[in-house]
Short mmCIF file of C-alpha atoms in Angstrom, two decimals:
data_model
loop_
_atom_site.label_atom_id
_atom_site.label_comp_id
_atom_site.label_asym_id
_atom_site.label_seq_id
_atom_site.Cartn_x
_atom_site.Cartn_y
_atom_site.Cartn_z
CA MET I 216 69.23 104.66 86.17
CA LEU I 217 71.71 106.31 88.54
CA LEU I 218 74.41 104.05 89.96
CA THR I 219 76.87 104.90 92.72
CA ILE I 220 80.22 103.13 92.78
CA PRO I 221 82.85 103.62 95.53
CA LEU I 222 86.04 105.07 94.09
CA LYS I 223 88.12 102.32 95.66
CA VAL I 224 86.11 99.81 93.62
CA ILE I 225 86.76 101.83 90.46
CA ILE I 226 90.47 101.99 91.28
CA ALA I 227 90.56 98.23 91.90
CA HIS I 228 88.82 97.68 88.56
CA PHE I 229 91.38 99.92 86.88
CA PHE I 230 94.43 98.35 88.54
CA PHE I 231 93.31 94.81 87.76
CA SER I 232 93.05 95.70 84.09
CA TYR I 233 96.16 97.86 84.09
CA ILE I 234 98.42 95.18 85.55
CA SER I 235 97.13 92.66 83.02
CA CYS I 236 97.59 94.90 80.00
CA CYS I 237 100.65 97.00 80.78
CA SER I 238 102.87 94.50 78.93
CA LEU I 239 100.62 94.81 75.88
CA TRP I 240 100.89 98.59 76.01
CA ARG I 241 104.70 98.46 76.21
CA ASN I 242 104.60 96.63 72.87
CA VAL I 243 103.08 99.75 71.29
CA LEU I 244 106.05 101.80 72.41
CA THR I 245 108.65 99.30 71.30
CA THR I 246 107.18 97.90 68.09
CA PRO I 247 107.70 100.20 65.10
CA ASP I 248 106.34 97.57 62.69
CA ILE I 249 102.83 98.90 62.25
CA PRO I 250 100.84 97.50 59.28
CA ALA I 251 100.86 99.75 56.22
CA ILE I 252 97.07 99.65 56.19
CA ALA I 253 96.64 100.65 59.86
CA LYS I 254 95.51 104.18 58.96
CA TYR I 255 92.59 102.74 57.01
CA PHE I 256 90.95 100.50 59.62
CA THR I 257 87.84 102.73 59.81
CA THR I 258 85.81 102.11 62.99
CA LYS I 259 88.18 99.28 63.98
CA GLY I 260 91.21 101.58 64.16
CA ARG I 261 93.33 102.61 67.11
CA TYR I 262 93.17 106.13 68.51
CA GLU I 263 96.97 106.31 68.10
CA GLU I 264 96.64 106.20 64.31
CA VAL I 265 94.64 109.44 64.45
CA ASN I 266 97.13 111.07 66.85
CA PRO I 267 100.49 109.37 66.16
CA TYR I 268 102.35 111.48 68.73
CA LEU I 269 100.62 109.40 71.41
CA ILE I 270 102.71 106.38 70.43
CA ASP I 271 105.74 108.10 71.95
CA ASP I 272 103.88 109.61 74.92
CA ILE I 273 100.36 108.39 75.59
CA LEU I 274 99.67 111.27 78.00
CA ALA I 275 100.91 114.01 75.64
CA VAL I 276 98.61 116.93 74.85
CA ASN I 277 99.04 119.40 72.02
CA LYS I 278 98.43 122.77 73.63
CA SER I 279 99.54 124.54 70.48
CA LEU I 280 96.43 123.10 68.82
CA VAL I 281 94.02 123.08 71.74
CA LYS I 282 93.91 126.41 73.54
CA PRO I 283 91.40 129.06 74.61
CA PRO I 284 90.05 131.46 71.95
CA SER I 285 92.11 134.24 73.54
CA ALA I 286 94.03 135.02 76.72
CA GLU I 287 90.98 136.69 78.27
CA CYS I 288 88.85 133.55 77.98
CA ARG I 289 88.20 131.01 80.74
CA GLU I 290 86.50 127.67 80.27
CA ILE I 291 83.22 127.30 82.15
CA HIS I 292 81.71 124.04 80.89
CA LEU I 293 82.71 120.97 78.91
CA THR I 294 80.55 118.27 77.35
CA ALA I 295 82.35 115.20 75.99
CA ILE I 296 80.59 112.50 73.99
CA ILE I 297 82.97 109.56 73.80
CA ARG I 298 82.94 106.23 72.03
CA HIS I 299 83.85 103.19 74.13
CA GLY I 300 87.44 101.94 74.06
CA SER I 301 88.97 99.11 72.03
CA ARG I 302 86.85 95.98 72.07
CA TYR I 303 86.67 92.39 70.93
CA PRO I 304 84.87 91.62 67.65
CA THR I 305 81.16 90.91 67.73
CA ILE I 306 79.77 87.42 67.16
CA LYS I 307 78.98 88.32 63.54
CA ASN I 308 82.60 89.15 62.77
CA VAL I 309 83.95 86.24 64.81
CA LYS I 310 81.98 83.87 62.58
CA LYS I 311 83.41 85.48 59.44
CA MET I 312 86.94 85.21 60.86
CA ARG I 313 86.42 81.56 61.78
CA GLU I 314 85.22 80.76 58.25
CA LEU I 315 88.29 82.43 56.72
CA HIS I 316 90.65 80.72 59.15
CA ASN I 317 89.16 77.31 58.38
CA LEU I 318 89.56 77.92 54.65
CA VAL I 319 93.20 78.93 55.02
CA VAL I 320 94.07 75.95 57.21
CA GLN I 321 92.35 73.49 54.87
CA LYS I 322 93.00 74.93 51.41
CA ALA I 323 95.86 77.45 51.35
CA SER I 324 99.22 76.39 49.95
CA GLY I 325 102.61 78.00 49.59
CA GLU I 326 106.00 78.15 51.26
CA GLU I 327 106.10 81.77 52.39
CA ARG I 328 106.90 82.29 56.05
CA TRP I 329 103.89 84.51 56.67
CA LEU I 330 101.57 81.86 55.22
CA ARG I 331 103.02 79.24 57.55
CA GLU I 332 102.43 81.67 60.41
CA ILE I 333 98.78 82.07 59.38
CA THR I 334 98.18 78.33 59.15
CA GLN I 335 99.78 77.89 62.58
CA TRP I 336 97.82 80.83 64.04
CA LYS I 337 95.26 79.74 66.60
CA MET I 338 91.71 81.06 66.26
CA TRP I 339 91.40 82.51 69.74
CA TYR I 340 88.37 84.76 69.21
CA THR I 341 85.19 83.24 70.68
CA ASP I 342 81.50 84.03 70.49
CA GLU I 343 81.51 84.83 74.22
CA MET I 344 83.77 87.85 73.64
CA ASP I 345 81.00 89.52 71.58
CA GLY I 346 82.12 93.15 71.60
CA ARG I 347 83.36 93.30 75.18
CA LEU I 348 85.93 95.89 76.21
CA VAL I 349 89.50 94.63 75.97
CA GLN I 350 92.31 95.56 78.34
CA LYS I 351 93.67 98.07 75.83
CA GLY I 352 90.20 99.68 75.86
CA VAL I 353 90.54 100.25 79.60
CA LEU I 354 93.71 102.22 78.95
CA ASP I 355 92.12 104.13 76.07
CA HIS I 356 89.72 105.78 78.51
CA ARG I 357 92.08 105.99 81.45
CA HIS I 358 94.61 107.91 79.36
CA LEU I 359 91.97 110.07 77.68
CA ALA I 360 90.73 111.12 81.13
CA VAL I 361 94.22 112.25 82.13
CA ARG I 362 94.76 114.13 78.86
CA LEU I 363 91.45 115.96 79.11
CA SER I 364 92.25 116.93 82.70
CA LYS I 365 95.54 118.39 81.44
CA LEU I 366 93.82 120.29 78.65
CA PHE I 367 91.00 121.63 80.86
CA PRO I 368 92.35 121.62 84.43
CA SER I 369 89.77 124.01 85.84
CA LEU I 370 86.85 121.83 84.65
CA ILE I 371 88.16 118.31 85.13
CA SER I 372 89.80 118.65 88.52
CA LYS I 373 89.96 116.79 91.80
CA GLU I 374 87.80 119.42 93.50
CA LYS I 375 85.15 119.32 90.76
CA LEU I 376 85.01 115.53 90.93
CA GLN I 377 84.75 115.38 94.70
CA ASP I 378 82.13 118.14 94.81
CA GLY I 379 79.93 116.35 92.29
CA HIS I 380 80.34 118.88 89.47
CA ILE I 381 81.40 116.24 86.93
CA LYS I 382 78.54 114.12 85.62
CA PHE I 383 78.99 110.69 84.02
CA MET I 384 76.50 109.03 81.71
CA THR I 385 76.78 105.77 79.77
CA SER I 386 75.03 103.34 77.49
CA SER I 387 73.99 100.12 79.24
CA LYS I 388 76.31 98.02 77.07
CA HIS I 389 79.11 96.43 79.10
CA ARG I 390 81.85 97.96 76.92
CA CYS I 391 80.46 101.44 77.62
CA VAL I 392 79.94 100.92 81.35
CA ASN I 393 83.47 99.55 81.67
CA SER I 394 84.84 102.45 79.62
CA THR I 395 83.10 104.86 82.01
CA LEU I 396 84.59 103.07 85.02
CA SER I 397 88.00 103.23 83.35
CA PHE I 398 87.67 106.98 82.75
CA GLN I 399 86.71 107.49 86.39
CA GLY I 400 89.52 105.20 87.50
CA GLY I 401 92.03 107.22 85.50
CA LEU I 402 91.03 110.38 87.35
CA ALA I 403 90.97 108.63 90.72
CA LYS I 404 94.47 107.26 90.18
CA LEU I 405 95.72 110.62 88.92
CA TRP I 406 94.57 112.39 92.07
CA ALA I 407 95.13 109.51 94.50
CA ILE I 408 91.59 109.57 95.85
CA GLU I 409 89.58 106.64 97.16
CA ASP I 410 86.99 105.68 99.78
CA GLU I 411 84.54 108.02 98.09
CA GLU I 412 81.46 107.32 96.02
CA ILE I 413 80.99 108.43 92.44
CA ASP I 414 77.84 108.29 90.36
CA TYR I 415 77.22 107.37 86.79
CA GLU I 416 73.90 107.26 85.00
CA VAL I 417 72.87 104.53 82.60
CA ASN I 418 70.78 106.31 79.97
CA ASP I 419 70.01 104.40 76.78
CA ALA I 420 67.41 106.97 75.74
CA LEU I 421 70.31 109.36 75.07
CA MET I 422 73.26 107.07 74.39
CA ARG I 423 71.40 104.43 72.35
CA PHE I 424 68.69 106.65 70.86
CA PHE I 425 68.80 104.65 67.61
CA ASP I 426 67.18 101.65 69.30
CA ASN I 427 64.11 103.74 70.15
CA CYS I 428 63.70 105.46 66.77
CA THR I 429 61.08 103.39 64.96
CA ARG I 430 61.53 105.05 61.57
CA PHE I 431 65.27 104.42 61.68
CA VAL I 432 64.89 100.81 62.82
CA GLU I 433 62.27 99.94 60.21
CA THR I 434 63.43 101.94 57.18
CA VAL I 435 67.21 101.70 57.60
CA ASP I 436 68.45 99.24 60.23
CA LYS I 437 66.16 96.37 59.24
CA ASN I 438 65.81 97.36 55.59
CA GLN I 439 68.48 95.81 53.38
CA SER I 440 67.51 98.05 50.46
CA ALA I 441 68.76 101.01 52.51
CA MET I 442 72.26 99.55 51.99
CA ALA I 443 71.91 99.19 48.21
CA GLU I 444 75.03 101.27 47.49
CA LEU I 445 77.12 99.12 49.82
CA ASP I 446 75.77 95.91 48.28
CA LYS I 447 76.61 97.15 44.78
CA PHE I 448 80.14 98.12 45.83
CA ARG I 449 80.71 94.72 47.43
CA SER I 450 80.01 93.26 43.97
CA SER I 451 82.13 95.84 42.14
CA ALA I 452 85.25 95.32 40.07
CA GLU I 453 87.33 97.06 42.77
CA MET I 454 86.21 94.63 45.44
CA ARG I 455 86.64 91.64 43.13
CA ARG I 456 90.24 92.63 42.49
CA VAL I 457 90.93 92.70 46.24
CA GLN I 458 89.33 89.25 46.63
CA GLU I 459 91.34 87.89 43.71
CA LYS I 460 94.60 89.24 45.10
CA ILE I 461 93.90 87.54 48.44
CA ALA I 462 93.11 84.32 46.59
CA ASP I 463 96.35 84.64 44.59
CA ARG I 464 98.40 85.04 47.75
CA LEU I 465 96.73 82.00 49.34
CA LEU I 466 96.84 80.00 46.09
CA VAL I 467 93.15 79.11 46.29
CA PRO I 468 90.45 79.43 43.59
CA TYR I 469 88.93 82.90 43.23
CA SER I 470 85.50 81.52 44.06
CA HIS I 471 86.67 80.59 47.56
CA ILE I 472 87.24 84.22 48.65
CA THR I 473 84.01 86.13 49.17
CA SER I 474 83.66 89.80 50.07
CA ASP I 475 82.87 88.69 53.64
CA MET I 476 86.18 86.82 53.76
CA ALA I 477 88.11 89.80 52.43
CA GLU I 478 86.51 91.92 55.13
CA ALA I 479 87.31 89.27 57.76
CA ALA I 480 91.00 89.30 56.76
CA PHE I 481 91.04 93.08 56.99
CA TYR I 482 89.45 93.00 60.44
CA LEU I 483 91.77 90.25 61.68
CA CYS I 484 94.69 92.53 60.87
CA ALA I 485 92.91 95.42 62.58
CA TYR I 486 91.88 93.56 65.74
CA GLU I 487 95.29 92.00 66.24
CA LEU I 488 96.82 95.48 66.19
CA ALA I 489 94.12 97.07 68.35
CA ILE I 490 94.06 94.32 70.96
CA LYS I 491 97.59 92.86 70.96
CA THR I 492 99.50 95.71 69.29
CA ILE I 493 101.09 93.31 66.81
CA ASN I 494 101.52 93.30 63.05
CA SER I 495 99.67 90.07 62.42
CA PRO I 496 100.56 87.70 59.58
CA TRP I 497 96.99 88.28 58.39
CA CYS I 498 98.11 91.75 57.37
CA GLN I 499 100.34 90.17 54.74
CA LEU I 500 97.25 89.38 52.70
CA PHE I 501 97.20 93.08 51.80
CA ASP I 502 100.13 94.66 50.04
CA GLU I 503 100.69 98.40 49.73
CA ALA I 504 98.66 98.57 46.54
CA ASP I 505 95.58 97.45 48.43
CA ALA I 506 96.06 100.21 50.98
CA LEU I 507 97.78 103.09 49.30
CA HIS I 508 97.77 103.23 45.51
CA LEU I 509 95.21 103.49 42.74
CA PRO I 510 93.36 101.58 41.45
CA HIS I 511 93.14 99.62 44.72
CA LYS I 512 93.25 102.64 46.97
CA GLN I 513 91.63 101.88 50.33
CA VAL I 514 88.94 99.65 48.85
CA LEU I 515 87.97 97.99 52.12
CA GLU I 516 88.08 101.31 53.95
CA TYR I 517 85.70 102.74 51.38
CA ALA I 518 83.37 99.76 51.75
CA ASN I 519 83.02 100.40 55.47
CA ASP I 520 82.68 104.15 54.92
CA LEU I 521 79.81 103.41 52.55
CA LYS I 522 78.19 101.32 55.27
CA GLN I 523 78.55 104.08 57.86
CA PHE I 524 77.46 106.78 55.40
CA TRP I 525 74.23 105.02 54.47
CA LYS I 526 73.43 103.48 57.84
CA ARG I 527 74.47 106.21 60.31
CA SER I 528 75.14 109.40 58.39
CA TYR I 529 74.14 111.46 55.36
CA GLY I 530 72.76 108.55 53.31
CA HIS I 531 69.29 108.81 54.86
CA ASP I 532 67.79 111.81 56.65
CA ILE I 533 66.50 109.79 59.59
CA ASN I 534 70.05 108.65 60.43
CA SER I 535 70.93 112.09 61.78
CA LYS I 536 67.43 113.02 62.93
CA SER I 537 67.43 110.00 65.24
CA SER I 538 70.00 111.92 67.35
CA CYS I 539 67.65 114.88 67.95
CA ILE I 540 67.19 113.84 71.58
CA LEU I 541 70.95 113.89 72.21
CA PHE I 542 71.34 117.16 70.28
CA HIS I 543 68.81 118.88 72.55
CA ASP I 544 70.41 117.39 75.65
CA VAL I 545 73.80 118.81 74.67
CA PHE I 546 72.43 122.30 74.05
CA SER I 547 70.35 122.25 77.23
CA ARG I 548 73.58 121.72 79.19
CA LEU I 549 75.34 124.49 77.31
CA ASP I 550 72.35 126.82 77.80
CA ARG I 551 72.22 126.07 81.52
CA ALA I 552 75.90 126.90 81.96
CA ALA I 553 75.52 130.04 79.83
CA ASN I 554 72.54 131.24 81.85
CA GLU I 555 74.31 130.59 85.16
CA ILE I 556 77.28 132.67 84.04
CA ARG I 557 75.07 135.49 82.78
CA SER I 558 73.22 135.59 86.08
CA GLY I 559 76.45 135.73 88.06
CA SER I 560 76.03 132.24 89.50
CA ASN I 561 78.55 129.43 89.69
CA VAL I 562 78.25 126.80 86.99
CA THR I 563 76.79 123.71 88.64
CA GLU I 564 77.91 121.19 86.03
CA ALA I 565 81.53 121.81 85.07
CA ALA I 566 81.86 118.74 82.84
CA THR I 567 79.62 116.05 81.43
CA ILE I 568 81.19 112.79 80.26
CA GLN I 569 78.84 110.72 78.09
CA VAL I 570 80.04 107.32 76.86
CA GLY I 571 78.36 105.60 73.97
CA HIS I 572 79.05 104.09 70.58
CA ALA I 573 80.18 105.03 67.10
CA ASP I 574 76.46 104.73 66.37
CA THR I 575 75.86 107.45 68.98
CA LEU I 576 78.50 109.89 67.84
CA LEU I 577 78.30 109.64 64.05
CA PRO I 578 74.61 110.62 63.71
CA LEU I 579 75.19 113.63 65.98
CA LEU I 580 78.22 114.78 63.96
CA THR I 581 76.04 114.42 60.87
CA LEU I 582 73.18 116.41 62.37
CA LEU I 583 75.66 119.18 63.18
CA GLY I 584 76.85 119.17 59.56
CA PHE I 585 80.43 117.98 60.04
CA PHE I 586 82.34 116.04 57.35
CA LYS I 587 79.75 116.57 54.63
CA ASP I 588 81.10 116.18 51.10
CA SER I 589 79.61 118.02 48.15
CA VAL I 590 79.03 114.67 46.42
CA PRO I 591 77.52 111.74 48.36
CA LEU I 592 79.42 108.47 48.66
CA THR I 593 78.08 105.90 46.21
CA SER I 594 79.10 102.56 44.79
CA ASN I 595 80.38 104.03 41.53
CA ASN I 596 82.36 107.11 42.61
CA TYR I 597 85.04 105.42 44.70
CA VAL I 598 87.94 106.56 42.51
CA THR I 599 86.92 110.25 42.74
CA GLN I 600 86.37 110.13 46.52
CA GLY I 601 90.02 109.80 47.49
CA GLN I 602 90.01 113.24 49.14
CA ARG I 603 86.61 112.94 50.79
CA ALA I 604 85.96 114.54 54.17
CA PHE I 605 83.85 111.59 55.32
CA ARG I 606 86.55 109.16 56.41
CA THR I 607 85.74 107.13 59.52
CA SER I 608 89.37 106.06 59.94
CA ARG I 609 90.05 109.65 61.02
CA MET I 610 86.69 110.41 62.59
CA MET I 611 85.72 107.30 64.52
CA PRO I 612 88.56 105.20 66.00
CA TYR I 613 88.06 103.51 69.35
CA ALA I 614 87.61 106.16 72.08
CA ALA I 615 86.68 108.79 69.47
CA ASN I 616 85.38 111.89 71.21
CA LEU I 617 83.53 115.09 70.45
CA VAL I 618 84.29 117.74 73.07
CA LEU I 619 82.35 121.01 73.23
CA VAL I 620 83.90 123.67 75.47
CA LEU I 621 82.06 126.81 76.51
CA TYR I 622 84.24 129.83 77.31
CA ASP I 623 83.51 133.13 79.03
CA CYS I 624 85.58 135.75 77.20
CA SER I 625 85.04 138.97 79.20
CA GLY I 626 81.29 138.57 79.02
CA ASN I 627 81.18 137.09 75.52
CA LEU I 628 80.45 133.38 75.49
CA ARG I 629 82.23 131.31 72.84
CA LEU I 630 81.98 127.63 71.92
CA GLN I 631 84.90 125.50 70.81
CA ALA I 632 84.53 122.05 69.21
CA LEU I 633 87.21 119.36 69.28
CA LEU I 634 87.17 115.96 67.64
CA ASN I 635 89.73 113.50 68.94
CA GLU I 636 91.60 116.34 70.66
CA ARG I 637 91.87 118.40 67.49
CA PRO I 638 90.01 121.67 66.69
CA LEU I 639 86.91 121.21 64.58
CA ALA I 640 85.41 124.19 62.76
CA PHE I 641 81.64 124.52 62.86
CA PRO I 642 80.46 124.19 59.24
CA GLY I 643 79.13 127.45 57.84
CA LEU I 644 80.34 129.54 60.78
CA ALA I 645 83.27 131.87 60.16
CA THR I 646 85.45 133.07 63.03
CA ASN I 647 87.77 136.04 63.17
CA GLN I 648 91.52 135.61 63.25
CA GLY I 649 92.74 134.86 66.76
CA GLU I 650 89.48 133.30 67.92
CA GLU I 651 90.88 129.75 67.54
CA GLY I 652 87.79 128.46 65.75
CA ALA I 653 85.50 129.35 68.66
CA PRO I 654 82.53 131.39 67.41
CA LEU I 655 80.19 133.29 69.69
CA TYR I 656 77.84 130.88 71.40
CA GLN I 657 74.85 132.90 70.27
CA ASP I 658 76.04 132.59 66.66
CA VAL I 659 76.21 128.82 67.09
CA ARG I 660 72.67 128.78 68.49
CA ASP I 661 71.45 130.94 65.61
CA HIS I 662 73.18 128.67 63.10
CA TYR I 663 71.37 125.63 64.50
CA GLY I 664 68.19 127.59 65.24
CA GLU I 665 65.97 125.50 62.99
CA LEU I 666 67.10 122.31 64.71
CA LEU I 667 66.75 123.89 68.16
CA GLN I 668 63.21 124.96 67.35
CA GLY I 669 62.33 121.63 65.77
CA CYS I 670 64.19 118.33 65.56
CA ASP I 671 61.54 116.61 67.65
CA PHE I 672 62.69 113.05 68.35
CA GLU I 673 59.19 111.66 68.87
CA LYS I 674 57.90 113.23 65.67
CA GLU I 675 60.92 112.42 63.51
CA CYS I 676 61.01 108.80 64.66
CA GLN I 677 57.41 107.97 63.89
CA LEU I 678 57.25 105.41 61.11
CA PHE I 679 54.99 107.74 59.14
CA PRO I 680 55.83 111.22 60.49
CA SER I 681 53.10 113.82 60.29
CA LYS I 682 53.72 116.88 58.17
#
């Protein structure tokens, strides 16, 4: 579905949100009191925790990290797959938060100031919010658009936008559509353009492929046994200790604090920071031991990483194979740009901006082999996984993005990968010194040759795939 929106409407959408949330954003710049556990909020974390320099200057880019493979190289195409911006909790999490809040108001005792603040805290999250983009999420994408235009000015430029050489695609979910509009609005404001029309395509086949993959839906998404490792960890001694410490701080019986309630407290701290940029009194339920030190090191972070590992990543083969359709789409765009350059033609699609979900990006990263540990994440190896590569707090904050940039280096095409505006080395592909982690494009294609030849979405997603 291709939709055309006048730029002045996009700008109006952006300004309405910007005016409402600018005071919230100023709090980020003036409030140094960030919760000690903020770096461990997994998929509920802020983008600024991954790139802390943005707290001082939200439009800063690190050109010492992100630069062409060599001086002779020029960028010719960019594909960016981006998670939506900061959002409200879903109904499921709102219900957990409400249950915890009711318990605290009715049962908690103590004289500590933070506890009085919790009991006086108003439960303002409602079912109607259900994952919608928040005002901070608007700025996440607006600012990302400006930063990417600064990093790749010849691809994301006013001329390329006006000439239709930048393509936008989004999931149909409101938080993704509004993130797309915010990205477009950031560019429109940057270049002071309006009274023009700009397209975006709603494409759930690509951006919500998991909904259409029968084998994934039936054997993983709807199959509780697929989450056995998570269920065992939620009943583990490590998780019980976290629950007991929360109960001790609230002065309630241990039996009152379930693993769901511990998770709800963790998320309340995370959402209050992500949405309001405040260090909520809920964060006081977790001391530094819960976040930083053994034996309670990042227990709740690990629980969510287990969930993502087994539901969207290496835990089950179909998790990554469900993204075959997006994988082929990405390489078809890269191939088209490569062929146009080789034939001496102009590249018709300078940049592709695709907005989806963590559930879109994580399976693709997995299919490409990124962040794969030598030992899988399980319920009983938490203590030895402290240095694991698979850490969603670093990989998948709000507005997480995988950017693939194709360069023409005096006739040699090279491909550079960035995750969250940081270089990302292709696993199993060595590059020579001075190539800035950008191997030859043909070497990348050869490396993924088996997937390019196969990885058939229709075949992989059959409930009983044929051999």
